Amino acid sequence: MSTVTIENITRIFEASLSPDMNPRAREVLIHLVRHLHAFAREVHLTHEDWLVGIDYLTRAARLTDDKRNEFILISDVLGLESLVDAISHDARGSETESAVLGPFYREGAPKYGRDETISQRGAQDGASVRIQGRVMDGDGRPVPEATLDVWETGPEGLYEQQDPEQPDMNLRGVFSVDSRGTYVLRAVKPVSYPIPYDGPTGDLLKVMGRHPYRPAHIHMIVRAPGYKALVSQIYDREDPYIESDSVYSVKGSLLIDFERAPEGSDVEFLVRHDVILKRTEAA
């Protein structure tokens, strides 16, 4: 075996890999290690630096559970999830733009009927808003089998799994469109909020000199057979953090207006948001 040196360790690592590896795993791992080794050489990484990094990742692991994923938060404030989102969902056609999933999505949200609300606490959850629109394909035809899975924080800026004061699955829900591809749902006007910053993610933000706030938004995943699932968000155009989102996820096409509802309405705000889905290659 060759003596390991600064110059040859990357080649030795690559040569050690089994030729029977999964091709995609091999490609990703080889490029990851090439860049990782190049980074260490470029910054002259010391053993002390390496220990700091290992401790950082260890602390992130200790904080990660089913209510909080510190690794996703770290990747978010580094812009990695937004970059992966842009690579994976390069919207060059007419389809609606995507946005990051984030660390607080939960599967199994309750199903609601047309014009029902995801708020289980009424006014305690915030100002009511009716959101309506159409789900269409790129040619403007309705997608009648589509569903919208939506979720948002409460008025304190906490998702329900973070907040023991909220009922289980509060401010989460799944809605179906009708035969014309239209949907109507009720939610609450979202608020800007800080991502969890009492751990490694917060330490990183402090080093970067950045705030932890996300602009007010509502998450959604729109799915339909034969179409690529769309993970997206809608943002309050007037939010003060639109230009400095801590996770770099705002896109201009996703900014919307929360219009005051007419006097006597059963909600306080109205929103219009149409969604255009992209067909899968097999469709």
PDB file of N, CA, C and O in Angstrom, residues 56 59 70 73-79 197 199-210:
ATOM      1  N   TYR A  56     -19.338  20.472  16.373  1.00  0.00           N
ATOM      2  CA  TYR A  56     -20.494  21.183  15.816  1.00  0.00           C
ATOM      3  C   TYR A  56     -21.535  20.197  15.299  1.00  0.00           C
ATOM      4  O   TYR A  56     -22.727  20.311  15.606  1.00  0.00           O
ATOM      5  N   ARG A  59     -23.238  18.268  18.175  1.00  0.00           N
ATOM      6  CA  ARG A  59     -24.279  19.061  18.843  1.00  0.00           C
ATOM      7  C   ARG A  59     -25.542  19.128  17.984  1.00  0.00           C
ATOM      8  O   ARG A  59     -26.664  19.101  18.506  1.00  0.00           O
ATOM      9  N   GLU A  70     -31.942  19.761  13.012  1.00  0.00           N
ATOM     10  CA  GLU A  70     -30.905  20.792  13.018  1.00  0.00           C
ATOM     11  C   GLU A  70     -30.066  20.761  11.752  1.00  0.00           C
ATOM     12  O   GLU A  70     -29.581  21.807  11.297  1.00  0.00           O
ATOM     13  N   LEU A  73     -31.826  22.772   9.169  1.00  0.00           N
ATOM     14  CA  LEU A  73     -31.685  24.186   9.493  1.00  0.00           C
ATOM     15  C   LEU A  73     -30.304  24.705   9.088  1.00  0.00           C
ATOM     16  O   LEU A  73     -30.182  25.801   8.528  1.00  0.00           O
ATOM     17  N   ILE A  74     -29.269  23.929   9.368  1.00  0.00           N
ATOM     18  CA  ILE A  74     -27.914  24.343   8.983  1.00  0.00           C
ATOM     19  C   ILE A  74     -27.799  24.451   7.466  1.00  0.00           C
ATOM     20  O   ILE A  74     -27.264  25.426   6.931  1.00  0.00           O
ATOM     21  N   SER A  75     -28.317  23.443   6.754  1.00  0.00           N
ATOM     22  CA  SER A  75     -28.247  23.495   5.292  1.00  0.00           C
ATOM     23  C   SER A  75     -29.043  24.671   4.743  1.00  0.00           C
ATOM     24  O   SER A  75     -28.676  25.264   3.716  1.00  0.00           O
ATOM     25  N   ASP A  76     -30.119  25.044   5.444  1.00  0.00           N
ATOM     26  CA  ASP A  76     -30.935  26.176   5.003  1.00  0.00           C
ATOM     27  C   ASP A  76     -30.171  27.491   5.107  1.00  0.00           C
ATOM     28  O   ASP A  76     -30.181  28.308   4.184  1.00  0.00           O
ATOM     29  N   VAL A  77     -29.525  27.751   6.261  1.00  0.00           N
ATOM     30  CA  VAL A  77     -28.849  29.032   6.438  1.00  0.00           C
ATOM     31  C   VAL A  77     -27.559  29.111   5.622  1.00  0.00           C
ATOM     32  O   VAL A  77     -27.000  30.202   5.446  1.00  0.00           O
ATOM     33  N   LEU A  78     -27.085  27.967   5.110  1.00  0.00           N
ATOM     34  CA  LEU A  78     -25.962  27.958   4.181  1.00  0.00           C
ATOM     35  C   LEU A  78     -26.419  28.088   2.728  1.00  0.00           C
ATOM     36  O   LEU A  78     -25.595  28.099   1.810  1.00  0.00           O
ATOM     37  N   GLY A  79     -27.734  28.133   2.516  1.00  0.00           N
ATOM     38  CA  GLY A  79     -28.271  28.241   1.165  1.00  0.00           C
ATOM     39  C   GLY A  79     -28.294  26.935   0.404  1.00  0.00           C
ATOM     40  O   GLY A  79     -28.647  26.901  -0.777  1.00  0.00           O
ATOM     41  N   TYR A 197     -32.739  29.159  16.803  1.00  0.00           N
ATOM     42  CA  TYR A 197     -31.355  29.623  16.766  1.00  0.00           C
ATOM     43  C   TYR A 197     -30.662  29.503  18.124  1.00  0.00           C
ATOM     44  O   TYR A 197     -29.696  30.228  18.411  1.00  0.00           O
ATOM     45  N   GLY A 199     -29.071  26.799  19.023  1.00  0.00           N
ATOM     46  CA  GLY A 199     -28.128  25.698  18.885  1.00  0.00           C
ATOM     47  C   GLY A 199     -27.092  26.010  17.826  1.00  0.00           C
ATOM     48  O   GLY A 199     -26.766  27.177  17.568  1.00  0.00           O
ATOM     49  N   PRO A 200     -26.551  24.992  17.167  1.00  0.00           N
ATOM     50  CA  PRO A 200     -25.518  25.199  16.155  1.00  0.00           C
ATOM     51  C   PRO A 200     -25.938  26.133  15.015  1.00  0.00           C
ATOM     52  O   PRO A 200     -25.113  26.894  14.517  1.00  0.00           O
ATOM     53  N   THR A 201     -27.209  26.075  14.597  1.00  0.00           N
ATOM     54  CA  THR A 201     -27.657  26.972  13.537  1.00  0.00           C
ATOM     55  C   THR A 201     -27.534  28.421  13.980  1.00  0.00           C
ATOM     56  O   THR A 201     -27.071  29.285  13.222  1.00  0.00           O
ATOM     57  N   GLY A 202     -27.949  28.707  15.216  1.00  0.00           N
ATOM     58  CA  GLY A 202     -27.820  30.061  15.739  1.00  0.00           C
ATOM     59  C   GLY A 202     -26.376  30.501  15.843  1.00  0.00           C
ATOM     60  O   GLY A 202     -26.039  31.658  15.550  1.00  0.00           O
ATOM     61  N   ASP A 203     -25.498  29.585  16.244  1.00  0.00           N
ATOM     62  CA  ASP A 203     -24.069  29.908  16.307  1.00  0.00           C
ATOM     63  C   ASP A 203     -23.550  30.316  14.937  1.00  0.00           C
ATOM     64  O   ASP A 203     -22.773  31.269  14.797  1.00  0.00           O
ATOM     65  N   LEU A 204     -23.983  29.580  13.918  1.00  0.00           N
ATOM     66  CA  LEU A 204     -23.543  29.881  12.556  1.00  0.00           C
ATOM     67  C   LEU A 204     -24.074  31.239  12.100  1.00  0.00           C
ATOM     68  O   LEU A 204     -23.338  32.032  11.485  1.00  0.00           O
ATOM     69  N   LEU A 205     -25.324  31.536  12.398  1.00  0.00           N
ATOM     70  CA  LEU A 205     -25.887  32.835  12.037  1.00  0.00           C
ATOM     71  C   LEU A 205     -25.119  33.974  12.704  1.00  0.00           C
ATOM     72  O   LEU A 205     -24.874  35.019  12.087  1.00  0.00           O
ATOM     73  N   LYS A 206     -24.738  33.788  13.958  1.00  0.00           N
ATOM     74  CA  LYS A 206     -23.975  34.824  14.662  1.00  0.00           C
ATOM     75  C   LYS A 206     -22.625  35.052  13.998  1.00  0.00           C
ATOM     76  O   LYS A 206     -22.179  36.197  13.839  1.00  0.00           O
ATOM     77  N   VAL A 207     -21.956  33.961  13.627  1.00  0.00           N
ATOM     78  CA  VAL A 207     -20.676  34.088  12.939  1.00  0.00           C
ATOM     79  C   VAL A 207     -20.843  34.851  11.627  1.00  0.00           C
ATOM     80  O   VAL A 207     -19.999  35.680  11.243  1.00  0.00           O
ATOM     81  N   MET A 208     -21.960  34.590  10.931  1.00  0.00           N
ATOM     82  CA  MET A 208     -22.228  35.231   9.645  1.00  0.00           C
ATOM     83  C   MET A 208     -22.731  36.667   9.795  1.00  0.00           C
ATOM     84  O   MET A 208     -22.775  37.416   8.811  1.00  0.00           O
ATOM     85  N   GLY A 209     -23.146  37.042  11.019  1.00  0.00           N
ATOM     86  CA  GLY A 209     -23.702  38.377  11.235  1.00  0.00           C
ATOM     87  C   GLY A 209     -25.078  38.549  10.628  1.00  0.00           C
ATOM     88  O   GLY A 209     -25.442  39.636  10.183  1.00  0.00           O
ATOM     89  N   ARG A 210     -25.887  37.457  10.655  1.00  0.00           N
ATOM     90  CA  ARG A 210     -27.211  37.490  10.044  1.00  0.00           C
ATOM     91  C   ARG A 210     -28.284  37.250  11.098  1.00  0.00           C
ATOM     92  O   ARG A 210     -28.043  36.614  12.122  1.00  0.00           O
TER      93      ARG A 210
END
